[in-house]
XYZ file of C-alpha atoms in Angstrom:
683
model
C -29.421 -1.089 16.800
C -26.615 0.654 18.682
C -23.000 -0.419 18.250
C -21.184 -1.959 21.082
C -18.962 0.750 22.811
C -15.912 -1.501 22.855
C -16.259 -2.090 19.048
C -16.693 1.702 18.641
C -13.331 2.147 20.516
C -11.627 -0.490 18.292
C -12.770 1.256 15.177
C -11.496 4.663 16.477
C -8.371 3.123 17.828
C -7.664 1.710 14.350
C -8.034 5.152 12.893
C -5.733 6.551 15.564
C -3.084 3.952 14.891
C -3.270 4.730 11.246
C -2.671 8.441 11.890
C 0.185 7.560 14.101
C 1.723 5.295 11.474
C 1.460 7.867 8.763
C 2.938 10.528 11.142
C 5.880 8.243 11.983
C 6.474 7.487 8.217
C 6.545 11.242 7.412
C 8.867 11.736 10.367
C 11.461 9.271 8.924
C 12.025 11.910 6.107
C 11.673 15.009 8.284
C 13.230 14.131 11.640
C 13.230 17.761 12.851
C 9.617 18.538 12.050
C 8.209 19.516 15.382
C 4.603 19.460 14.097
C 4.910 15.829 13.192
C 6.377 14.952 16.513
C 3.476 16.803 18.259
C 0.918 14.956 16.044
C 2.388 11.501 16.869
C 2.477 12.488 20.611
C -1.194 13.536 20.476
C -2.209 10.344 18.784
C -0.361 8.190 21.462
C -1.833 10.360 24.222
C -5.333 9.927 22.951
C -4.947 6.212 22.485
C -3.599 5.851 25.970
C -6.472 7.822 27.527
C -9.266 6.202 25.586
C -7.779 2.669 26.071
C -7.748 3.163 29.953
C -11.270 4.512 29.732
C -12.560 1.349 27.853
C -10.770 -1.131 30.033
C -7.779 -1.782 27.724
C -5.300 -1.510 30.588
C -2.439 -3.402 28.873
C -2.834 -1.052 25.779
C -2.809 2.035 28.097
C 0.264 0.853 30.015
C 2.261 -0.115 26.919
C 1.326 3.116 25.067
C 2.308 5.229 28.076
C 6.042 4.261 27.558
C 5.927 5.109 23.921
C 4.202 8.393 24.735
C 6.864 9.082 27.335
C 9.609 8.561 24.721
C 7.954 10.930 22.240
C 7.341 13.401 25.102
C 11.208 13.610 25.575
C 11.594 14.220 21.824
C 8.848 16.812 21.952
C 10.676 18.647 24.753
C 14.021 18.488 22.959
C 15.623 16.298 25.474
C 16.241 13.487 22.856
C 16.571 14.061 18.973
C 14.259 12.039 16.700
C 16.306 9.305 14.809
C 15.432 6.831 12.293
C 16.092 3.942 14.845
C 13.759 5.540 17.350
C 10.914 6.022 14.760
C 11.389 2.402 13.603
C 11.126 1.168 17.263
C 7.859 3.091 17.728
C 6.560 1.756 14.425
C 7.168 -1.795 15.767
C 5.514 -0.768 18.988
C 2.568 0.551 17.031
C 2.034 -2.928 15.414
C 1.932 -4.314 18.982
C -0.635 -1.735 20.071
C -2.802 -2.878 17.154
C -2.610 -6.489 18.407
C -3.412 -5.431 21.834
C -6.523 -3.691 20.437
C -7.751 -6.479 18.180
C -6.713 -9.641 20.132
C -7.336 -11.070 23.546
C -4.225 -10.174 25.631
C -2.106 -13.198 26.635
C 1.195 -13.642 28.389
C 2.809 -13.949 24.911
C 1.524 -10.382 24.163
C 3.093 -9.127 27.415
C 6.459 -10.823 26.707
C 6.495 -9.372 23.209
C 5.651 -5.940 24.622
C 8.519 -6.217 27.060
C 10.929 -6.913 24.243
C 9.628 -4.022 22.209
C 9.985 -1.630 25.169
C 13.575 -2.778 25.684
C 14.251 -1.972 22.055
C 12.593 1.438 22.542
C 14.712 2.146 25.585
C 17.896 1.283 23.636
C 16.786 3.533 20.788
C 16.135 6.440 23.166
C 19.617 5.891 24.743
C 21.284 5.692 21.392
C 19.558 8.845 20.230
C 20.593 10.586 23.367
C 24.170 9.480 22.859
C 24.097 10.904 19.317
C 23.168 14.316 20.557
C 26.544 16.014 20.880
C 25.056 19.232 22.424
C 23.313 19.428 25.752
C 19.640 18.746 25.590
C 17.887 22.045 24.588
C 15.789 23.775 27.054
C 12.001 23.219 26.644
C 10.788 26.434 24.849
C 7.429 26.192 26.646
C 8.760 27.148 30.074
C 10.782 29.988 28.588
C 7.716 31.393 27.051
C 5.878 31.094 30.266
C 8.534 33.078 32.173
C 7.847 35.988 29.868
C 4.241 36.064 31.020
C 4.684 34.860 34.540
C 7.136 35.132 37.406
C 10.239 32.863 37.356
C 9.604 29.260 38.473
C 11.265 29.819 41.825
C 8.730 32.558 42.644
C 5.767 30.691 41.096
C 3.386 29.021 43.421
C 1.432 27.248 40.757
C -1.618 27.755 38.543
C -5.237 28.502 38.842
C -7.557 27.263 36.086
C -11.197 27.073 35.212
C -12.480 24.652 32.588
C -15.656 23.325 31.267
C -16.302 20.581 28.697
C -19.099 20.548 26.050
C -22.413 19.168 26.986
C -21.816 16.020 24.826
C -18.367 15.356 26.223
C -19.194 12.147 28.144
C -21.166 10.841 25.177
C -18.163 11.231 23.066
C -15.973 9.368 25.516
C -14.284 12.203 27.558
C -13.980 11.656 31.361
C -13.662 14.822 33.369
C -12.700 12.884 36.482
C -9.801 11.346 34.552
C -8.679 14.864 33.648
C -8.790 15.997 37.226
C -6.873 12.896 38.388
C -4.193 13.698 35.667
C -3.969 17.279 37.028
C -3.536 15.904 40.617
C -0.442 14.052 39.456
C 1.286 17.431 38.729
C 1.070 18.614 42.413
C -1.130 19.572 45.357
C -4.625 20.369 44.069
C -7.836 21.939 45.324
C -10.957 21.474 43.250
C -14.279 23.374 43.307
C -17.204 22.199 41.212
C -19.524 24.856 39.744
C -23.008 23.469 39.408
C -24.767 26.688 38.676
C -25.534 25.551 35.232
C -27.375 22.380 36.214
C -30.986 22.774 35.101
C -34.132 21.689 37.140
C -34.760 17.975 37.198
C -37.391 18.126 34.521
C -34.993 19.804 32.098
C -31.978 17.616 32.903
C -30.558 15.329 30.203
C -28.746 12.432 31.915
C -26.129 12.063 29.233
C -25.197 15.806 29.160
C -22.519 17.450 31.222
C -23.427 20.747 33.049
C -20.690 21.056 35.646
C -17.586 23.302 35.323
C -14.519 23.221 37.663
C -12.147 25.672 39.273
C -8.775 24.166 40.241
C -5.987 25.546 42.350
C -2.813 23.707 41.528
C 0.330 24.017 43.612
C 3.209 22.941 41.425
C 6.517 23.954 39.935
C 5.450 22.327 36.540
C 5.283 24.690 33.562
C 2.021 25.626 31.745
C 2.900 23.164 28.946
C 2.340 20.337 31.449
C -1.294 21.463 32.036
C -1.818 21.769 28.227
C -0.668 18.105 27.929
C -3.445 17.071 30.204
C -6.131 18.645 28.006
C -4.355 17.916 24.665
C -6.994 15.779 23.075
C -10.012 17.810 24.204
C -8.522 21.269 23.734
C -10.451 22.088 20.569
C -13.839 21.597 22.013
C -13.555 22.919 25.597
C -13.404 26.225 27.486
C -10.092 26.715 29.387
C -8.665 29.637 31.348
C -5.159 29.325 33.058
C -3.569 31.937 35.315
C -0.419 32.083 37.416
C -1.273 32.076 41.129
C 1.159 34.994 41.426
C -1.295 37.054 39.438
C -3.540 37.242 42.579
C -0.914 39.447 44.274
C 0.400 41.246 41.221
C -2.374 42.413 38.843
C -1.383 42.079 35.158
C -2.475 43.806 32.019
C -5.309 42.033 30.139
C -2.938 41.394 27.231
C -0.809 39.176 29.470
C -3.633 36.835 30.400
C -2.789 33.276 29.593
C -5.647 31.702 27.600
C -5.870 28.307 25.951
C -5.759 28.494 22.123
C -9.276 26.922 21.766
C -11.344 28.678 19.154
C -14.323 28.909 21.464
C -12.393 30.988 23.975
C -12.994 34.050 21.817
C -16.554 34.024 22.921
C -15.509 34.678 26.519
C -12.794 37.311 25.776
C -14.822 39.972 27.420
C -14.741 38.289 30.853
C -12.658 40.095 33.459
C -9.139 38.821 33.898
C -9.018 38.497 37.704
C -9.668 34.928 38.967
C -12.035 36.109 41.605
C -14.285 37.790 38.977
C -14.611 34.797 36.635
C -18.330 34.233 36.209
C -18.895 30.508 35.763
C -22.553 30.976 34.691
C -21.671 33.501 31.961
C -18.857 31.230 30.795
C -21.061 28.323 30.658
C -23.193 29.815 28.054
C -20.646 29.644 25.265
C -19.895 26.126 26.342
C -23.501 25.148 25.540
C -23.112 26.761 22.225
C -19.906 24.818 21.718
C -21.660 21.603 22.520
C -24.451 22.404 20.043
C -21.861 23.166 17.383
C -20.260 19.889 18.146
C -23.635 18.099 17.801
C -24.151 19.761 14.476
C -20.663 18.849 13.247
C -21.133 15.300 14.200
C -24.423 15.091 12.457
C -22.656 15.717 9.080
C -20.844 12.476 9.236
C -22.393 9.189 10.431
C -20.521 5.882 10.784
C -22.517 3.149 9.052
C -21.565 -0.507 9.036
C -20.489 -1.669 5.565
C -23.068 -4.617 5.663
C -25.870 -2.195 5.742
C -24.583 -0.390 2.664
C -24.348 -3.894 0.945
C -27.949 -4.643 1.876
C -29.052 -1.255 0.634
C -27.178 -1.846 -2.665
C -29.087 -5.134 -3.123
C -32.407 -3.377 -2.541
C -31.444 -0.753 -5.018
C -30.544 -3.470 -7.523
C -33.985 -5.196 -7.061
C -35.625 -1.817 -7.502
C -33.848 -1.210 -10.833
C -34.977 -4.683 -12.147
C -38.617 -3.922 -10.986
C -38.457 -0.596 -12.645
C -37.276 -1.984 -15.880
C -40.174 -4.455 -15.909
C -42.620 -1.578 -15.177
C -41.145 0.393 -18.015
C -41.653 -2.509 -20.416
C -45.312 -2.943 -19.295
C -45.925 0.760 -19.543
C -44.452 0.901 -23.051
C -46.963 -1.756 -24.277
C -49.921 0.121 -22.575
C -52.065 2.852 -23.921
C -52.661 4.163 -20.416
C -51.020 7.608 -20.280
C -51.136 7.761 -16.464
C -49.326 4.406 -16.164
C -46.665 5.760 -18.605
C -46.345 8.926 -16.583
C -45.907 7.071 -13.262
C -43.440 4.689 -14.877
C -41.288 7.581 -16.251
C -41.344 9.238 -12.748
C -40.228 5.977 -11.041
C -37.623 5.504 -13.609
C -36.224 9.008 -12.854
C -36.331 8.468 -9.089
C -34.760 5.022 -9.294
C -32.009 6.367 -11.452
C -31.196 9.063 -8.958
C -31.369 6.616 -5.998
C -28.975 4.350 -7.897
C -26.497 7.206 -8.607
C -26.693 8.310 -4.927
C -26.112 4.723 -3.807
C -23.095 4.443 -6.058
C -21.603 7.631 -4.564
C -22.178 6.338 -1.046
C -20.125 3.222 -1.813
C -17.218 5.197 -3.302
C -14.070 5.661 -1.317
C -10.829 7.283 -2.397
C -7.902 5.055 -3.417
C -5.828 7.015 -0.858
C -7.219 4.535 1.721
C -5.597 1.839 -0.394
C -2.329 3.662 -1.317
C -1.718 4.821 2.301
C -0.796 1.383 3.530
C 1.963 0.925 1.069
C 4.112 3.577 2.743
C 4.634 1.201 5.685
C 5.208 -1.741 3.363
C 7.860 0.127 1.365
C 9.431 1.350 4.594
C 9.777 -2.157 6.028
C 10.972 -3.786 2.798
C 13.691 -0.996 2.395
C 15.061 -1.989 5.734
C 14.780 -5.677 5.005
C 16.372 -5.605 1.556
C 18.950 -2.883 2.123
C 17.591 -0.943 -0.835
C 16.852 2.768 -0.846
C 13.251 3.209 -2.027
C 11.080 6.235 -2.601
C 7.316 5.771 -2.882
C 5.426 8.248 -4.948
C 1.597 8.290 -5.223
C -0.588 10.089 -7.721
C -4.338 10.440 -8.149
C -5.111 9.477 -4.465
C -8.467 11.306 -4.669
C -9.763 8.984 -7.419
C -12.790 7.184 -6.047
C -13.594 3.422 -6.417
C -16.300 1.167 -5.085
C -15.406 0.044 -1.579
C -15.708 -3.632 -2.562
C -13.180 -3.096 -5.336
C -10.810 -1.348 -2.862
C -11.041 -4.298 -0.482
C -10.385 -6.924 -3.138
C -7.428 -4.982 -4.674
C -5.498 -4.661 -1.547
C -3.800 -8.178 -1.574
C -3.002 -8.064 -5.400
C -1.425 -4.700 -5.057
C 0.692 -5.785 -2.128
C 2.010 -8.570 -4.204
C 2.742 -6.411 -7.121
C 4.549 -3.793 -5.041
C 6.608 -6.501 -3.296
C 7.471 -8.054 -6.715
C 8.616 -4.699 -8.089
C 10.866 -4.062 -5.154
C 12.349 -7.599 -5.135
C 12.685 -8.267 -8.856
C 12.832 -4.758 -10.203
C 14.815 -2.387 -8.045
C 18.492 -2.773 -7.712
C 20.771 -2.319 -4.654
C 22.127 1.222 -4.277
C 25.675 0.234 -5.411
C 24.222 -1.560 -8.504
C 22.113 1.502 -9.382
C 25.169 3.768 -9.148
C 27.116 1.439 -11.424
C 24.306 1.699 -14.008
C 24.299 5.511 -13.794
C 21.076 5.705 -11.803
C 20.335 7.581 -8.605
C 20.940 5.386 -5.490
C 17.302 5.625 -4.481
C 14.844 3.575 -6.624
C 11.406 4.756 -7.096
C 8.061 2.954 -6.836
C 5.178 4.965 -8.364
C 1.527 4.189 -7.683
C -0.962 6.206 -9.749
C -4.649 6.083 -10.168
C -6.968 7.872 -12.616
C -10.529 7.434 -13.883
C -11.349 6.807 -17.527
C -15.053 6.496 -18.266
C -16.499 3.738 -16.110
C -13.007 2.299 -15.193
C -10.230 3.296 -12.888
C -6.642 2.676 -14.178
C -4.035 1.867 -11.501
C -0.385 1.804 -12.599
C 2.475 0.309 -10.598
C 5.744 1.566 -12.007
C 9.422 1.091 -11.008
C 12.711 2.420 -12.420
C 14.615 -0.858 -11.853
C 16.376 -3.342 -14.080
C 13.379 -4.349 -16.095
C 12.326 -7.910 -16.945
C 14.955 -10.272 -18.330
C 13.314 -11.785 -21.370
C 15.822 -14.498 -21.811
C 15.363 -15.735 -18.305
C 11.525 -15.693 -18.863
C 11.931 -17.637 -22.042
C 14.252 -20.148 -20.453
C 11.829 -20.678 -17.645
C 8.874 -21.083 -20.005
C 10.780 -23.664 -22.006
C 11.876 -25.473 -18.932
C 8.245 -25.528 -17.694
C 6.998 -26.974 -20.972
C 4.964 -23.809 -21.814
C 7.079 -23.078 -24.850
C 9.112 -24.956 -27.457
C 12.797 -24.155 -27.605
C 12.551 -22.875 -31.257
C 9.094 -21.397 -30.941
C 8.759 -17.756 -31.803
C 6.452 -15.519 -29.774
C 5.779 -11.826 -29.473
C 7.020 -9.745 -26.580
C 3.588 -9.252 -25.084
C 2.877 -13.038 -25.239
C 6.334 -13.821 -23.617
C 5.658 -11.468 -20.733
C 2.247 -13.068 -20.175
C 4.026 -16.273 -19.040
C 4.749 -14.442 -15.778
C 1.071 -14.855 -14.932
C 1.081 -18.600 -15.392
C 0.606 -20.707 -12.224
C 3.952 -21.673 -10.610
C 6.075 -19.417 -12.760
C 8.916 -17.546 -11.153
C 12.221 -16.224 -12.556
C 13.781 -15.656 -9.064
C 17.152 -17.471 -8.696
C 16.620 -18.116 -5.051
C 13.618 -18.304 -2.730
C 13.406 -15.419 -0.222
C 10.791 -13.994 2.100
C 9.617 -11.661 -0.693
C 9.274 -14.059 -3.679
C 10.623 -17.000 -5.601
C 8.071 -19.736 -4.897
C 6.003 -19.002 -8.109
C 2.886 -18.258 -6.126
C 1.006 -15.027 -6.512
C 1.043 -13.534 -9.955
C -1.506 -16.072 -11.326
C -3.661 -15.340 -8.284
C -3.247 -11.639 -8.849
C -4.534 -12.055 -12.487
C -7.487 -14.252 -11.331
C -8.459 -11.652 -8.748
C -8.317 -8.764 -11.291
C -10.313 -10.739 -13.804
C -12.926 -11.612 -11.080
C -13.487 -7.843 -10.758
C -14.048 -7.836 -14.523
C -10.742 -6.033 -14.930
C -7.595 -6.548 -16.920
C -3.862 -6.560 -16.081
C -1.225 -5.485 -18.545
C 2.602 -5.647 -18.248
C 5.206 -3.710 -20.113
C 8.960 -3.581 -19.357
C 12.086 -1.907 -20.771
C 15.408 -3.582 -19.953
C 17.457 -1.290 -17.749
C 14.663 1.259 -17.400
C 11.985 -0.492 -15.389
C 8.545 -1.998 -15.575
C 4.961 -0.920 -15.502
C 1.872 -2.888 -14.569
C -1.472 -1.396 -15.527
C -4.731 -2.541 -13.934
C -7.981 -1.493 -15.466
C -10.828 -2.032 -13.076
C -14.549 -1.085 -13.183
C -15.504 1.618 -10.816
C -18.245 -0.666 -9.261
C -18.918 -4.382 -9.262
C -22.715 -4.036 -8.492
C -24.438 -2.130 -11.317
C -22.924 -1.613 -14.857
C -24.020 -0.217 -18.247
C -24.245 -2.942 -20.723
C -24.882 -3.508 -24.531
C -27.769 -5.979 -24.861
C -27.347 -8.215 -27.848
C -29.159 -11.217 -29.292
C -27.339 -14.391 -30.545
C -29.806 -17.002 -31.858
C -32.769 -17.131 -29.519
C -30.742 -15.946 -26.437
C -29.850 -12.402 -25.139
C -26.535 -11.494 -23.662
C -25.026 -8.431 -22.069
C -21.687 -7.005 -23.068
C -20.089 -4.537 -20.483
C -20.346 -1.109 -22.316
C -16.979 0.027 -21.003
C -15.179 -2.672 -23.036
C -17.214 -1.787 -26.327
C -15.230 0.216 -28.879
C -17.488 0.183 -31.881
C -20.122 -1.786 -33.843
C -19.899 -2.857 -37.428
C -22.160 -4.727 -39.892
C -21.170 -8.122 -41.277
C -23.303 -9.093 -44.162
C -23.928 -12.741 -45.044
C -21.516 -12.445 -48.059
C -18.736 -11.097 -45.863
C -19.424 -13.841 -43.362
C -19.104 -16.614 -45.908
C -16.068 -14.968 -47.458
C -14.263 -14.774 -44.054
C -14.840 -18.373 -43.144
C -11.524 -20.140 -42.343
C -9.929 -16.733 -41.586
C -12.134 -14.988 -39.021
C -10.352 -11.611 -39.493
C -11.720 -8.127 -40.360
C -9.728 -5.222 -41.542
C -10.275 -2.388 -39.279
C -8.435 0.851 -40.238
C -5.537 -1.043 -41.793
C -5.291 -3.406 -38.847
C -6.465 -7.028 -38.683
C -8.757 -7.783 -35.820
C -9.815 -11.401 -35.070
C -13.403 -12.098 -34.452
C -15.492 -14.900 -32.710
C -18.817 -16.172 -34.010
C -20.849 -16.356 -30.789
C -23.489 -18.376 -32.523
C -20.884 -21.200 -33.014
C -19.262 -20.679 -29.571
C -22.630 -21.041 -27.843
C -23.849 -23.732 -30.208
C -27.232 -22.074 -30.693
C -28.162 -24.416 -33.681
C -29.797 -21.431 -35.464
C -29.133 -19.898 -38.724
C -27.425 -16.539 -38.909
C -29.503 -13.324 -39.472
C -29.103 -11.808 -42.932
C -27.348 -8.656 -41.497
C -25.111 -9.736 -38.533
C -23.285 -7.217 -36.483
C -19.757 -7.261 -35.107
C -19.196 -5.691 -31.672
C -15.443 -4.773 -31.257
C -14.390 -5.124 -27.640
C -11.004 -4.438 -26.116
C -8.970 -4.974 -22.975
C -5.923 -2.667 -23.001
C -4.172 -2.932 -26.295
C -5.903 -6.208 -27.341
C -9.008 -6.196 -29.423
C -11.408 -8.829 -30.749
C -14.770 -8.797 -32.531
C -17.899 -10.610 -31.456
C -20.354 -11.551 -34.178
C -24.035 -11.198 -32.931
C -27.251 -11.487 -34.771
C -28.761 -8.296 -33.366
C -27.865 -5.300 -31.188
C -30.886 -4.438 -29.042
C -29.449 -1.437 -27.202
C -28.119 -0.048 -23.938
C -29.198 -1.825 -20.723
C -28.673 -0.916 -17.008
C -27.405 -4.170 -15.660
C -27.681 -5.395 -12.114
C -25.083 -8.172 -11.760
C -26.053 -11.415 -10.160
C -23.348 -13.886 -9.363
C -23.234 -17.282 -11.086
C -23.781 -20.334 -8.795
C -20.899 -22.592 -7.765
C -22.133 -25.195 -10.310
C -21.196 -22.779 -13.106
C -17.804 -21.889 -11.666
C -16.029 -23.629 -14.641
C -17.977 -21.683 -17.246
C -15.412 -19.019 -17.975
C -17.294 -17.360 -20.793
C -19.729 -15.548 -18.540
C -19.064 -13.352 -15.412
C -22.616 -13.254 -14.128
C -26.240 -12.767 -15.042
C -28.935 -10.246 -15.013
C -32.692 -10.119 -15.038
C -34.307 -8.285 -17.929
C -37.496 -6.291 -17.865
C -39.657 -9.233 -19.015
C -38.298 -11.371 -16.176
C -36.041 -13.486 -18.347
C -32.352 -13.963 -17.667
C -29.457 -12.661 -19.804
C -25.949 -13.853 -19.317
C -23.145 -11.261 -18.952
C -20.104 -12.007 -21.154
C -16.646 -12.173 -19.644
C -14.739 -9.724 -21.803
C -11.347 -10.783 -20.616
C -11.856 -14.428 -21.379
C -13.326 -13.741 -24.838
C -10.439 -11.471 -25.814
C -7.962 -14.144 -24.715
C -9.898 -16.731 -26.794
C -9.874 -14.390 -29.762
C -6.129 -13.785 -29.457
C -5.469 -17.541 -29.072
C -7.497 -18.227 -32.259
C -5.450 -15.578 -33.999
C -2.220 -17.134 -32.898
C -3.396 -20.617 -34.148
C -4.473 -19.211 -37.541
C -1.125 -17.396 -38.039
C 0.769 -20.560 -37.063
C -1.312 -22.577 -39.614
C -0.822 -19.950 -42.247
């Protein structure tokens, strides 16, 4: 099933807008970087051309004004300023709405207001330039290779596009029309490469063009026309004056496309250009482009999800086959079972890699967020990212986006001080937000760190007492005190702002992280800053689990959370009743008897086992009757009827067709810690 061309444009436009935004954000720190200015201009130019081609006329018209503004910056007529970059950033948001939404009069009115802001920013930037506008270096370079503009009659050029150009969205007629806007133009089409009818492919392009352009525009103006197809095309440009004054081959003006090297042996004189010979490298260029595009295929995410479901079913079926084969004496059946087990394992691993995306796709969006919040709050903020190449399941990335936005906003609002306050505290005026990611086993650890004022414990305690969560004279540890921040409706903000203060969010963040089978931990040092650490499984579809038996039921514990296994004899079990603590390397670790928690009604096995699990710094032991072994677990979601059962995060199907419930590690650790607090209070 082919994708709608308009939808394809929207996807590509979103990528272009993302590139433009990143370029603009980089430009705010390096206003004189010409490469960045050129990159933003190319993005806007491509978006305008593609938008017009697919019928997004409002987008093309609006983008044209932004492109014009950046063209003036590119030519040195106007310096880049923070205000100008911010105006184009706002315009970029409007472009996104023009791509995604149906255009209304409200959109047009908003666009007019943004263009007015853009004009003011350009005028202000021009006013700040104390020296006269610098001369465009491109025409100066052209005068070294060509006669002075007064004596120049124009340009003669020959160009051809790759065979798949129209399939990829390039329109040669639009390029010719844009050239025609530069001056008087005469066009000759070269059709010598068109094959016989039986060999003609309707979607391929076989025509090349020779253009005589009478204009006083510099060569850079012609480069601008071909700016977003330059890398794939064949282009030769010569001054018309060269027809009367022969030049040395070294002075020939040739586009910087890599493919031009293939035609470097062609004679320099325009009259001797052999279109047929030049067309051959073009075909090769087109083939290379086809080969390059075949390396990367755009696949809808829904198809990956469907494929993941099928792989999960295959893993379950393979597990059942292995169990049947192990009970059989048929050697051929065992051989086939082992082969299928190997193949399904490789398929599963390949599928997991397909779903992995780097966290850079997640971290990248925070540059704009920090930029906007810095302007809104008046704070100087630096965003530092680390470990952007760390890969996580795409579903995890999607579900982490909103929680991370809230955490970053909280760090900026509650953590970072105003520049004057930071100077008074002996800190740099610019506060720092650090986002880092690293992989640890089957988990990815994401840290959000700030160097702000830290969390005021007294304010947290006062709010907890006022909310009835804590008695006025009750003593709690530092970790337990900070955990109140994740309680619904809890906020220490002294006033409600656009950023925070309504007590909505941190509890939702914690629930979202826990729904991913992850954990969230908070540490803070007064006057130094705070750090929030998220531990998230790399994938939410298939996990390695430890299969255990409690009574007559079997359960799966996520293997990433398991620290170690110990034996609990019947004597130790009887001796520890009323305490529920074990001594583990000189530290007391609380444990839960799952047999009692699940009310199995069965007697304990003579030699019970304790599985020690952890989430961050918190540990708890789970008493089980038997440890069966490792199990590749395909997670099935619980039904809505079981939404209130917090002990389990899902279910899986075992090899014999029975169901095993997957334990929710975060909930069990919290229950164990709560039990420990109660026993300590009673003691």
